[in-house]
Coordinates of C-alpha atoms in Angstrom, one line a residue:
M1341 CA 54.2 134.2 120.2
Q1342 CA 53.0 131.1 118.4
T1343 CA 49.6 129.8 119.3
D1344 CA 48.9 126.0 119.5
V1345 CA 46.7 124.9 116.5
L1346 CA 46.2 121.3 117.7
T1347 CA 45.7 119.5 121.1
T1348 CA 46.0 115.8 121.9
T1349 CA 44.1 113.8 124.5
L1350 CA 45.0 110.1 125.4
S1351 CA 42.3 107.7 126.8
T1352 CA 44.9 106.5 129.3
E1353 CA 48.4 107.5 130.6
V1354 CA 49.5 103.9 131.7
L1355 CA 49.1 100.9 129.5
T1356 CA 49.7 97.2 130.5
F1357 CA 50.9 94.6 127.9
R1358 CA 51.6 90.9 128.2
P1359 CA 53.7 89.5 125.3
D1360 CA 51.7 86.2 125.3
G1361 CA 48.3 87.9 125.7
E1362 CA 46.0 90.1 123.6
P1363 CA 47.1 93.4 122.0
A1364 CA 46.8 96.4 124.4
S1365 CA 44.9 99.4 122.9
F1366 CA 44.2 103.0 123.7
E1367 CA 42.5 105.9 122.0
V1368 CA 44.0 109.2 120.8
T1369 CA 41.7 112.3 120.3
V1370 CA 43.1 115.2 118.2
H1371 CA 41.4 118.6 118.3
N1372 CA 42.0 121.0 115.3
T1373 CA 42.1 124.4 117.0
S1374 CA 43.2 126.2 113.8
N1375 CA 40.9 127.9 111.3
T1376 CA 41.9 125.8 108.3
F1377 CA 41.2 122.3 107.1
A1378 CA 43.9 119.8 108.2
S1379 CA 44.7 116.1 108.3
F1380 CA 46.7 114.4 111.1
Q1381 CA 48.8 111.3 111.6
V1382 CA 50.1 109.5 114.7
E1383 CA 53.5 107.9 115.3
L1384 CA 54.7 105.9 118.4
A1385 CA 58.4 105.7 119.5
A1386 CA 60.3 103.9 122.3
A1387 CA 63.8 104.7 123.5
G1388 CA 66.4 102.2 122.4
V1389 CA 64.3 100.5 119.7
D1390 CA 66.5 98.6 117.2
A1391 CA 65.5 100.4 114.0
E1392 CA 67.2 97.8 111.7
V1393 CA 65.0 94.9 112.8
A1394 CA 62.0 96.8 114.1
P1395 CA 58.9 94.9 113.1
T1396 CA 55.4 96.4 113.2
W1397 CA 55.1 96.2 117.0
Y1398 CA 52.1 98.7 117.0
R1399 CA 49.2 99.6 114.7
V1400 CA 47.4 102.9 114.2
A1401 CA 44.0 103.1 112.7
P1402 CA 43.5 105.1 110.5
A1403 CA 47.0 105.6 109.3
V1404 CA 46.2 109.2 108.3
S1405 CA 43.0 111.0 109.1
S1406 CA 40.8 112.8 106.6
K1407 CA 40.9 116.6 106.5
I1408 CA 38.7 118.2 109.2
P1409 CA 37.7 121.8 109.5
G1410 CA 38.9 124.1 112.3
G1411 CA 37.2 123.3 115.6
A1412 CA 36.6 119.6 114.7
R1413 CA 38.0 116.5 116.3
T1414 CA 39.4 113.2 114.9
R1415 CA 40.1 109.9 116.7
F1416 CA 42.8 107.3 116.3
Q1417 CA 42.9 103.7 117.7
V1418 CA 46.5 102.6 118.7
S1419 CA 47.2 98.9 119.5
I1420 CA 50.5 97.5 121.0
L1421 CA 51.1 94.2 119.2
A1422 CA 54.5 93.3 120.6
V1423 CA 57.2 94.4 123.0
P1424 CA 59.1 97.3 121.5
P1425 CA 62.3 95.7 119.9
V1426 CA 64.8 96.9 122.5
P1427 CA 68.2 95.0 122.2
S1428 CA 68.4 92.0 124.6
G1429 CA 64.7 92.2 125.4
F1430 CA 62.8 94.1 128.0
N1431 CA 60.3 93.7 130.9
G1432 CA 59.1 96.3 133.4
T1433 CA 58.0 99.9 132.6
M1434 CA 59.1 102.1 129.7
N1435 CA 58.0 105.4 128.4
L1436 CA 56.5 105.7 124.9
T1437 CA 56.4 108.9 123.0
L1438 CA 53.3 109.6 120.9
Q1439 CA 53.6 112.3 118.3
V1440 CA 50.7 113.9 116.4
S1441 CA 51.7 115.9 113.3
S1442 CA 49.9 117.8 110.5
L1443 CA 51.3 118.5 107.0
E1444 CA 49.0 121.4 106.5
L1445 CA 49.5 123.1 109.9
R1446 CA 53.3 122.3 109.9
Q1447 CA 53.1 121.7 113.7
S1448 CA 53.2 118.7 115.9
D1449 CA 52.2 117.7 119.5
R1450 CA 53.9 115.1 121.8
Q1451 CA 52.4 113.0 124.6
I1452 CA 54.1 110.5 127.0
L1453 CA 52.6 107.1 127.7
R1454 CA 53.9 104.7 130.3
L1455 CA 54.0 101.0 129.1
V1456 CA 54.1 98.3 131.7
V1457 CA 55.4 95.0 130.2
E1458 CA 54.5 92.0 132.3
G1459 CA 56.1 88.6 132.3
S1460 CA 59.2 87.6 130.2
S1461 CA 59.9 89.5 126.9
R1462 CA 61.4 88.1 123.8
L1463 CA 62.7 89.9 120.8
P1464 CA 62.0 88.5 117.3
P1465 CA 65.0 87.4 115.3
R1466 CA 66.9 89.6 112.9
L1467 CA 66.4 88.4 109.3
T1468 CA 68.7 89.5 106.5
V1469 CA 68.8 88.5 102.8
P1470 CA 72.4 89.1 101.5
T1471 CA 71.4 88.8 97.9
P1472 CA 67.9 90.2 97.5
V1473 CA 67.9 90.2 93.7
L1474 CA 68.6 86.8 92.0
Y1475 CA 68.8 85.7 88.4
G1476 CA 68.6 82.3 86.7
H1477 CA 67.8 80.3 83.5
P1478 CA 65.6 77.3 83.2
Q1479 CA 67.4 74.0 84.4
E1480 CA 69.9 76.0 86.5
E1481 CA 70.4 75.9 90.3
V1482 CA 69.9 79.2 92.1
P1483 CA 71.0 79.3 95.8
I1484 CA 68.9 81.6 98.0
P1485 CA 70.9 82.5 101.1
V1486 CA 69.4 84.1 104.3
Q1487 CA 71.0 85.2 107.6
V1488 CA 69.2 84.8 110.9
Q1489 CA 70.4 86.4 114.2
N1490 CA 69.1 85.7 117.7
L1491 CA 68.8 89.0 119.6
N1492 CA 67.7 87.5 122.9
R1493 CA 69.8 86.6 126.0
Q1494 CA 68.6 83.0 125.9
A1495 CA 68.5 80.4 123.2
V1496 CA 65.5 80.3 120.9
D1497 CA 63.9 78.0 118.3
V1498 CA 63.2 79.7 114.9
H1499 CA 61.1 78.3 112.1
L1500 CA 62.3 79.6 108.7
R1501 CA 60.0 79.4 105.6
L1502 CA 60.4 80.5 101.9
T1503 CA 57.3 81.3 99.8
G1504 CA 56.7 82.9 96.3
I1505 CA 57.8 80.0 94.0
P1506 CA 56.5 76.5 93.5
T1507 CA 57.6 74.1 96.3
A1508 CA 58.7 71.6 93.5
W1509 CA 61.5 73.9 92.7
L1510 CA 63.0 73.5 96.2
P1511 CA 64.2 69.9 96.4
D1512 CA 65.5 70.3 100.0
G1513 CA 62.2 71.8 101.2
Y1514 CA 60.8 75.2 101.7
E1515 CA 61.0 75.1 105.5
K1516 CA 64.0 74.9 107.8
P1517 CA 63.9 74.7 111.7
L1518 CA 66.7 76.4 113.5
H1519 CA 68.0 76.5 117.1
L1520 CA 70.0 79.6 117.9
R1521 CA 72.1 80.3 121.0
S1522 CA 72.0 83.8 122.5
G1523 CA 73.4 86.3 120.0
E1524 CA 74.2 83.6 117.4
T1525 CA 74.0 84.4 113.7
T1526 CA 73.7 81.7 111.1
T1527 CA 73.3 81.6 107.3
V1528 CA 70.8 79.2 105.8
T1529 CA 70.6 78.5 102.0
F1530 CA 67.5 77.3 100.2
R1531 CA 68.5 75.4 97.1
C1532 CA 66.3 76.3 94.1
V1533 CA 66.5 74.1 91.0
L1534 CA 64.7 75.6 88.0
P1535 CA 62.9 73.1 85.8
E1536 CA 62.9 73.0 81.9
P1537 CA 61.7 76.1 80.0
S1538 CA 58.1 74.9 79.5
A1539 CA 57.7 74.6 83.3
A1540 CA 59.7 77.7 84.3
P1541 CA 57.9 80.8 82.8
S1542 CA 60.2 83.8 82.4
G1543 CA 59.5 86.8 84.6
E1544 CA 60.1 88.2 88.1
Y1545 CA 59.0 86.3 91.2
A1546 CA 58.5 88.0 94.5
L1547 CA 60.0 85.8 97.3
T1548 CA 59.1 86.1 101.0
L1549 CA 61.3 84.7 103.7
T1550 CA 59.5 84.4 107.0
A1551 CA 61.1 83.6 110.5
E1552 CA 58.7 82.6 113.2
Q1553 CA 59.6 82.5 116.9
A1554 CA 57.4 81.7 119.9
Q1555 CA 55.9 84.6 121.8
T1556 CA 57.0 87.1 119.1
L1557 CA 55.7 88.4 115.8
A1558 CA 56.8 86.7 112.6
V1559 CA 59.6 88.5 110.8
T1560 CA 59.7 88.7 107.0
A1561 CA 62.2 89.8 104.4
P1562 CA 61.6 90.2 100.7
A1563 CA 63.7 89.0 97.7
H1564 CA 63.2 88.8 94.0
L1565 CA 64.0 86.0 91.6
T1566 CA 64.1 86.8 87.8
I1567 CA 64.0 83.8 85.4
R1568 CA 65.5 84.9 82.2
P1569 CA 63.9 84.0 78.8
Q1570 CA 65.2 80.8 77.1
G1571 CA 64.2 78.7 74.1
H1572 CA 63.1 79.7 70.6
V1573 CA 60.2 80.5 68.2
T1574 CA 59.8 78.8 64.8
L1575 CA 58.1 80.1 61.7
T1576 CA 56.6 77.7 59.1
C1577 CA 54.7 78.6 55.9
T1578 CA 52.2 76.4 54.1
P1579 CA 51.8 75.8 51.2
A1580 CA 55.3 76.5 49.8
E1581 CA 53.8 77.1 46.4
A1582 CA 50.4 78.5 45.4
T1583 CA 48.6 79.5 42.2
L1584 CA 46.6 82.4 41.0
P1585 CA 43.8 81.6 40.7
P1586 CA 43.8 78.7 43.2
Q1587 CA 41.9 76.5 40.7
P1588 CA 43.0 77.5 37.2
G1589 CA 40.1 77.4 34.7
R1590 CA 40.2 75.3 31.6
W1591 CA 38.8 77.9 29.2
W1592 CA 39.0 81.2 31.1
N1593 CA 40.3 82.7 34.4
P1594 CA 39.0 85.8 36.3
G1595 CA 40.7 89.1 35.8
V1596 CA 41.7 89.4 39.5
A1597 CA 42.4 86.5 41.7
T1598 CA 43.5 85.9 45.3
T1599 CA 45.2 83.0 47.2
T1600 CA 46.2 82.4 50.8
Y1601 CA 49.3 81.2 52.7
E1602 CA 49.3 80.3 56.3
L1603 CA 52.2 81.4 58.5
T1604 CA 52.5 79.5 61.8
F1605 CA 54.6 80.8 64.8
S1606 CA 55.3 78.1 67.4
N1607 CA 56.6 79.1 70.8
H1608 CA 59.2 76.8 72.3
S1609 CA 60.4 79.2 74.9
N1610 CA 59.5 79.8 78.6
G1611 CA 57.4 82.9 78.1
D1612 CA 54.7 84.5 75.9
Q1613 CA 56.3 86.0 72.8
P1614 CA 54.8 89.0 70.9
I1615 CA 55.6 88.4 67.2
Q1616 CA 55.2 90.4 64.0
A1617 CA 55.5 89.5 60.3
T1618 CA 56.3 91.3 57.0
A1619 CA 56.0 90.1 53.4
R1620 CA 57.3 91.6 50.1
Y1621 CA 57.9 90.6 46.5
R1622 CA 61.5 89.7 45.7
R1623 CA 63.4 91.4 42.9
E1624 CA 60.5 93.7 41.9
R1625 CA 61.2 97.4 42.3
D1626 CA 57.6 98.4 41.4
N1627 CA 56.0 96.1 44.0
R1628 CA 55.1 97.4 47.4
A1629 CA 56.0 96.1 50.9
L1630 CA 53.6 95.0 53.6
V1631 CA 54.2 96.3 57.1
A1632 CA 52.9 93.5 59.3
A1633 CA 53.7 94.9 62.8
P1634 CA 54.8 98.1 64.6
P1635 CA 58.5 98.5 65.5
A1636 CA 57.9 97.4 69.1
L1637 CA 55.2 95.6 71.0
A1638 CA 54.9 95.1 74.8
S1639 CA 54.6 91.6 76.2
G1640 CA 51.0 90.4 76.2
E1641 CA 49.8 93.3 74.0
T1642 CA 48.1 92.6 70.7
A1643 CA 47.2 94.9 67.8
E1644 CA 44.3 94.8 65.4
P1645 CA 45.3 93.9 61.8
P1646 CA 45.5 96.9 59.5
S1647 CA 43.3 97.2 56.4
E1648 CA 44.5 96.3 53.0
S1649 CA 45.0 100.0 52.2
A1650 CA 47.2 100.3 55.3
A1651 CA 49.2 97.3 54.3
M1652 CA 49.9 98.4 50.7
V1653 CA 52.3 101.4 50.9
D1654 CA 55.4 102.4 49.1
D1655 CA 57.1 103.3 52.3
P1656 CA 56.3 100.9 55.2
A1657 CA 57.0 103.6 57.8
L1658 CA 54.2 105.8 56.3
A1659 CA 51.3 103.3 56.4
P1660 CA 48.0 105.4 56.6
P1661 CA 45.3 104.5 59.1
D1662 CA 42.5 102.2 58.0
P1663 CA 39.8 104.4 56.4
H1664 CA 37.3 101.6 56.4
P1665 CA 36.2 100.5 59.9
L1666 CA 35.0 97.0 60.6
G1667 CA 31.7 96.3 59.0
E1668 CA 32.2 98.7 56.0
E1669 CA 33.1 97.3 52.6
E1670 CA 36.4 98.4 51.2
P1671 CA 36.5 99.4 47.5
P1672 CA 38.3 96.8 45.4
R1673 CA 42.0 97.4 44.5
R1674 CA 43.3 96.9 41.0
G1675 CA 47.0 96.6 41.8
P1676 CA 49.0 93.8 43.5
T1677 CA 48.1 93.4 47.2
L1678 CA 49.7 91.6 50.2
H1679 CA 47.4 91.4 53.2
M1680 CA 48.5 89.9 56.6
S1681 CA 45.8 89.0 59.1
P1682 CA 46.6 89.6 61.9
T1683 CA 49.9 91.5 61.5
T1684 CA 50.8 91.2 65.2
A1685 CA 50.0 88.6 67.9
T1686 CA 51.3 87.1 71.2
V1687 CA 52.2 83.4 71.0
P1688 CA 51.5 81.8 74.4
R1689 CA 54.2 79.6 76.0
G1690 CA 54.2 76.2 74.4
G1691 CA 51.5 77.3 71.9
S1692 CA 51.1 78.3 68.2
I1693 CA 49.5 81.2 66.4
P1694 CA 48.5 81.1 62.7
L1695 CA 48.7 84.2 60.5
Q1696 CA 47.0 84.5 57.1
L1697 CA 48.8 86.0 54.2
T1698 CA 46.4 86.8 51.4
V1699 CA 47.9 87.6 47.9
G1700 CA 45.8 89.4 45.3
R1701 CA 46.8 90.4 41.8
P1702 CA 45.2 91.2 38.4
L1703 CA 46.0 88.4 36.0
P1704 CA 47.7 89.1 32.7
L1705 CA 45.4 88.7 29.7
L1706 CA 47.9 86.7 27.7
G1707 CA 51.3 85.0 28.0
W1708 CA 52.6 81.9 29.7
P1709 CA 52.3 81.2 33.5
R1710 CA 54.6 83.5 35.4
R1711 CA 56.5 82.9 38.7
K1712 CA 56.8 85.3 41.5
Q1713 CA 58.6 84.9 44.8
I1714 CA 57.3 86.4 48.1
Q1715 CA 59.9 86.9 50.9
V1716 CA 58.4 86.4 54.4
Q1717 CA 60.2 87.9 57.4
G1718 CA 59.2 87.3 61.0
A1719 CA 60.4 89.1 64.1
I1720 CA 60.0 88.9 67.9
A1721 CA 59.1 92.3 69.3
Q1722 CA 61.1 91.8 72.6
G1723 CA 64.0 90.0 70.9
D1724 CA 64.9 87.9 74.1
V1725 CA 64.7 84.6 72.3
P1726 CA 65.8 83.7 68.7
L1727 CA 63.4 83.2 65.8
R1728 CA 64.1 80.2 63.6
Q1729 CA 62.6 80.9 60.3
G1730 CA 65.3 80.5 57.6
E1731 CA 63.9 83.5 55.7
P1732 CA 61.1 81.5 53.9
V1733 CA 60.4 82.2 50.3
L1734 CA 57.0 81.5 48.9
D1735 CA 56.5 80.6 45.3
L1736 CA 53.5 82.0 43.4
R1737 CA 52.4 80.8 39.9
I1738 CA 50.3 83.4 38.0
F1739 CA 48.2 82.1 35.2
P1740 CA 46.9 84.3 32.4
V1741 CA 43.2 85.0 31.9
V1742 CA 43.3 83.1 28.6
P1743 CA 44.9 79.7 29.2
F1744 CA 48.2 79.1 27.4
W1745 CA 46.9 76.2 25.3
L1746 CA 44.1 78.3 24.0
Q1747 CA 46.6 81.0 23.2
L1748 CA 48.7 78.5 21.2
L1749 CA 45.6 77.4 19.3
A1750 CA 44.7 81.0 18.6
G1751 CA 48.3 81.8 17.6
A1752 CA 48.4 78.9 15.2
V1753 CA 45.2 80.1 13.6
G1754 CA 46.6 83.7 13.5
I1755 CA 49.8 82.5 11.8
V1756 CA 47.9 80.7 9.1
A1757 CA 45.8 83.8 8.5
A1758 CA 48.9 86.0 8.5
L1759 CA 50.5 83.7 5.9
V1760 CA 47.4 83.9 3.8
L1761 CA 47.4 87.7 4.0
W1762 CA 51.1 87.9 3.4
W1763 CA 50.8 85.8 0.3
Y1764 CA 48.0 87.9 -0.9
F1765 CA 49.8 91.2 -0.4
F1766 CA 53.0 89.7 -1.7
Q1767 CA 51.4 89.0 -5.0
R1768 CA 49.9 92.5 -5.2
G1769 CA 53.4 94.1 -5.3
H1770 CA 53.5 97.9 -5.4
Q1771 CA 50.5 100.0 -4.4
G1772 CA 51.4 102.9 -6.6
T1773 CA 52.8 103.7 -10.1
V1774 CA 56.1 102.0 -10.9
N1775 CA 58.5 104.6 -12.2
S1776 CA 61.7 102.5 -12.6
V1777 CA 62.7 98.9 -13.2
T1778 CA 66.3 97.7 -13.5
F1779 CA 68.1 94.4 -13.5
E1780 CA 71.0 93.4 -11.3
G1781 CA 74.1 92.6 -13.3
S1782 CA 73.8 88.8 -12.9
G1783 CA 70.2 88.8 -14.0
Q1784 CA 69.1 87.1 -10.7
E1785 CA 67.5 90.1 -9.2
L1786 CA 65.2 93.0 -10.2
L1787 CA 64.9 96.4 -8.6
S1788 CA 61.6 98.4 -8.8
A1789 CA 60.8 101.9 -7.6
S1790 CA 57.3 103.4 -7.2
D1791 CA 55.2 106.4 -6.1
D1792 CA 54.1 104.3 -3.1
Q1793 CA 57.5 105.3 -1.5
T1794 CA 58.9 101.8 -1.6
L1795 CA 61.8 100.2 -3.2
R1796 CA 61.4 96.5 -3.8
R1797 CA 64.0 93.8 -4.7
W1798 CA 62.7 90.8 -6.5
A1799 CA 64.3 87.4 -7.0
I1800 CA 64.2 86.0 -10.5
R1801 CA 64.0 82.2 -10.9
K1802 CA 63.6 80.6 -14.3
G1803 CA 62.3 83.8 -15.9
R1804 CA 59.7 84.4 -13.2
L1805 CA 59.5 86.7 -10.2
R1806 CA 59.5 84.3 -7.3
G1807 CA 59.1 86.8 -4.4
R1808 CA 60.3 90.0 -2.8
R1809 CA 63.7 89.7 -1.3
E1810 CA 63.5 93.0 0.5
V1811 CA 61.3 96.1 0.8
I1812 CA 62.9 99.4 1.6
K1813 CA 60.4 101.9 2.9
T1814 CA 61.1 105.6 2.3
D1815 CA 59.2 108.9 3.0
K1816 CA 59.1 110.2 -0.6
A1817 CA 58.0 109.0 -4.0
I1818 CA 60.9 107.3 -5.9
R1819 CA 61.4 108.3 -9.6
V1820 CA 64.4 106.1 -10.5
A1821 CA 66.5 103.3 -9.0
R1822 CA 69.8 101.9 -10.2
Y1823 CA 72.5 99.4 -9.1
R1824 CA 76.1 100.4 -9.1
P1825 CA 77.7 98.4 -12.0
V1826 CA 80.1 95.5 -11.8
N1827 CA 79.7 94.5 -8.1
N1828 CA 76.1 95.7 -7.7
D1829 CA 76.9 96.4 -4.0
Q1830 CA 75.1 99.8 -3.9
I1831 CA 71.6 100.9 -4.8
W1832 CA 71.0 104.6 -5.8
V1833 CA 67.6 106.2 -6.0
G1834 CA 66.3 109.6 -7.2
Y1835 CA 63.4 111.2 -5.3
E1836 CA 60.5 113.3 -6.3
N1837 CA 62.0 116.3 -4.3
G1838 CA 65.4 116.2 -6.0
D1839 CA 67.4 114.2 -3.4
I1840 CA 69.5 111.3 -4.4
Q1841 CA 70.2 108.5 -1.8
G1842 CA 72.4 105.5 -1.9
W1843 CA 72.7 102.3 0.3
D1844 CA 75.5 99.8 0.7
V1845 CA 73.8 96.4 0.2
H1846 CA 76.1 94.7 2.8
T1847 CA 76.9 97.4 5.4
R1848 CA 73.6 99.3 5.2
R1849 CA 75.5 102.6 5.1
T1850 CA 73.5 105.5 3.7
Y1851 CA 74.7 108.3 1.4
T1852 CA 72.8 111.5 0.5
L1853 CA 73.3 113.8 -2.5
S1854 CA 71.3 117.0 -2.4
F1855 CA 71.9 120.1 -4.5
N1856 CA 68.6 121.8 -5.2
R1857 CA 65.5 120.8 -3.4
D1858 CA 62.3 120.5 -5.4
D1859 CA 64.2 119.8 -8.6
R1860 CA 62.8 116.4 -9.4
V1861 CA 65.3 113.6 -10.4
F1862 CA 64.0 111.7 -13.5
D1863 CA 67.0 109.5 -14.3
I1864 CA 70.4 108.3 -13.0
A1865 CA 73.3 107.0 -15.0
L1866 CA 76.4 105.2 -13.5
P1867 CA 79.5 104.4 -15.6
W1868 CA 81.0 100.9 -15.4
N1869 CA 83.9 102.0 -13.1
G1870 CA 81.4 103.0 -10.4
R1871 CA 83.3 106.2 -9.6
R1872 CA 80.7 108.7 -10.8
L1873 CA 76.9 109.2 -10.7
I1874 CA 75.1 111.4 -13.3
S1875 CA 71.6 112.7 -12.5
G1876 CA 69.1 114.3 -14.8
H1877 CA 66.6 116.8 -13.4
G1878 CA 63.3 118.4 -14.4
S1879 CA 65.0 121.8 -14.5
G1880 CA 67.3 120.7 -17.4
F1881 CA 70.3 120.3 -15.2
V1882 CA 72.7 117.3 -15.6
L1883 CA 74.8 116.9 -12.4
E1884 CA 77.9 114.7 -12.0
W1885 CA 78.7 113.5 -8.5
D1886 CA 81.9 111.8 -7.2
I1887 CA 81.0 108.4 -5.6
T1888 CA 84.4 106.8 -5.6
P1889 CA 84.3 103.6 -3.4
G1890 CA 85.9 104.2 0.0
Q1891 CA 86.1 108.0 -0.5
T1892 CA 82.4 109.0 -0.8
P1893 CA 81.3 111.2 2.1
L1894 CA 78.0 110.3 3.7
S1895 CA 76.4 113.7 2.6
Q1896 CA 77.2 115.9 -0.4
T1897 CA 75.5 119.2 -1.3
E1898 CA 77.8 120.3 -4.2
P1899 CA 78.2 118.2 -7.4
A1900 CA 81.6 117.8 -9.1
R1901 CA 80.2 119.7 -12.1
G1902 CA 76.9 120.4 -13.9
F1903 CA 75.4 121.2 -17.3
D1904 CA 72.2 122.9 -18.5
V1905 CA 70.5 121.3 -21.5
Q1906 CA 67.7 123.9 -21.6
F1907 CA 64.8 121.3 -21.5
A1908 CA 63.2 119.0 -18.8
I1909 CA 65.2 115.8 -18.8
Q1910 CA 63.3 112.4 -18.9
A1911 CA 66.1 109.9 -19.6
L1912 CA 69.9 109.4 -19.6
A1913 CA 72.1 106.8 -21.2
L1914 CA 75.9 106.5 -21.4
A1915 CA 77.3 105.7 -24.9
G1916 CA 80.6 104.9 -26.4
V1917 CA 83.2 102.2 -25.7
D1918 CA 84.7 104.2 -22.8
Q1919 CA 81.3 105.7 -21.9
Q1920 CA 82.5 109.3 -22.4
Q1921 CA 79.3 110.4 -24.2
L1922 CA 76.0 111.0 -22.4
I1923 CA 72.7 110.8 -24.3
V1924 CA 70.0 113.1 -22.9
A1925 CA 66.3 112.9 -23.8
G1926 CA 63.3 114.8 -22.6
R1927 CA 60.7 117.4 -23.3
F1928 CA 59.9 118.7 -26.8
N1929 CA 61.2 115.3 -28.0
R1930 CA 64.7 116.7 -27.6
L1931 CA 67.6 114.3 -28.0
V1932 CA 71.2 115.5 -27.5
M1933 CA 74.6 114.0 -26.9
L1934 CA 76.9 115.5 -24.2
D1935 CA 80.6 114.9 -24.7
L1936 CA 81.8 114.6 -21.1
P1937 CA 85.5 115.3 -21.7
T1938 CA 84.9 118.4 -23.8
E1939 CA 81.5 119.4 -22.2
Q1940 CA 80.1 120.0 -25.7
L1941 CA 76.4 119.5 -26.5
Q1942 CA 75.5 118.0 -29.9
P1943 CA 71.9 117.8 -31.1
L1944 CA 70.9 114.5 -32.6
N1945 CA 68.6 114.1 -35.6
Y1946 CA 65.2 113.4 -34.2
P1947 CA 61.8 115.0 -34.9
Q1948 CA 61.0 117.7 -32.4
G1949 CA 57.6 118.2 -30.8
D1950 CA 55.6 120.6 -28.6
G1951 CA 55.7 121.0 -24.8
N1952 CA 53.5 118.0 -24.2
Q1953 CA 55.7 115.5 -26.1
Y1954 CA 58.6 113.7 -24.3
I1955 CA 61.1 111.0 -25.2

């Protein structure tokens, strides 16, 4: 058997109410007979009440009691404000049901109260908004319909009023008087004409429709009007061109310089617009991008500008937090920097916001003034209105530390000094022992080889050396150099290490002849037909190589044939009308003739010497 955990006591069992008089009140006392803490609430109901149009015809204070312990009491004050909304009205006596409930105890208690209504009773009108959610753009007309129904048995006068928007937007007025017959329903439309964007801020407006009738409570119905965003935001940048440094020096410029651009966002829309900006160098892979705002920004919200270290990142999505709080000095940066301040902002309706873009770069020491381009990109975080920016491109002129005119002067002085040094070293010629000198066939050119590892070609004018035509630098000391006869289109040299190398004068093609390394080449002989090359070596070998034009391989390691004359060779010379005899001279004052067709050696009559004597 369940035990009651709450009891209810009413201050009266019969209550009298006059619709045109003061509210009728009574007191409700609730006793918590349980052993737990509990809160209570009171509800009042009348049979036949129209739930759809029921206004607040009574009031309970407090709406919900605080929690009270077991054995304690709480009191409620209940006031009847209007006749319960029974269809077609009511006068006389009716029963009201008062219910007390507790969420913690999960139990309720009901009491009956007799209500005596004196005089004539009228019901408030029924108020309905067919379209409770409305939308519009600035300079559009938005109709606001409302339905009013008389629920009484007699005709009534109703005063209808609309609030929540400026009265200037309602050209036909914000109030309408109505006369309704018994049970009549009518539809009334308030004509709302929205003004231009600057006078019609975007957003949601809460509308309240109120119907007032004599001897009844006022009836209200809510509606919402949303004004959509309209207009645009413009971005302008000044100046279009700046210089680093801002005031170039006449004699010298600082090593690192900064300059500033101003980016202005102007709001020509009907709402506040959160904006953000980015800037980057154009056509430079090694330059970094500036992240000027987060991906999204709520309306009215602003963000603090990031530090320069946060702005300069290779990947904009990975910008680190500012390691230098406000008031602390940030260490200087040496690389290019782009710093936006602030990076995000909210531009008020009809207003403007300036952003500062500071550009810093180390200046080149030398060179001419350079041009860089900075791409500026703006964005509106909400994206409801367009941004007119035209993708502005800022020009930046970067001057060197040393002014260009001063560089030209120094360059001219340097050229004069270089010419003097060149002339000086030109006259000095070789820096080592000259081992070989030979004339070109026409007598207009001289070829010299030296231990300084250079081969020099000299021009001959009027019996004098007028200047080097060319210097060929090698990596070994050169013992001998010869032109190929007739055309003189090849140069052949013999090296200290035994290699022989040739160059085509016109094509620069290189040939290498190498038989025995470390066997020094002392002389080279080339017959008039230019098909063979004969080399004499310190080991006593005479080697014959095939250098036929058009058939010579770029590299040879085996000669066509060879001879051993048994003494260190110092000089070679071809003899005879058909150049078939080779004269060989060298150590011990030896002098022999080699018949090339028969390969026979014939000593020539010449006084011989010891091992320190050479021809």
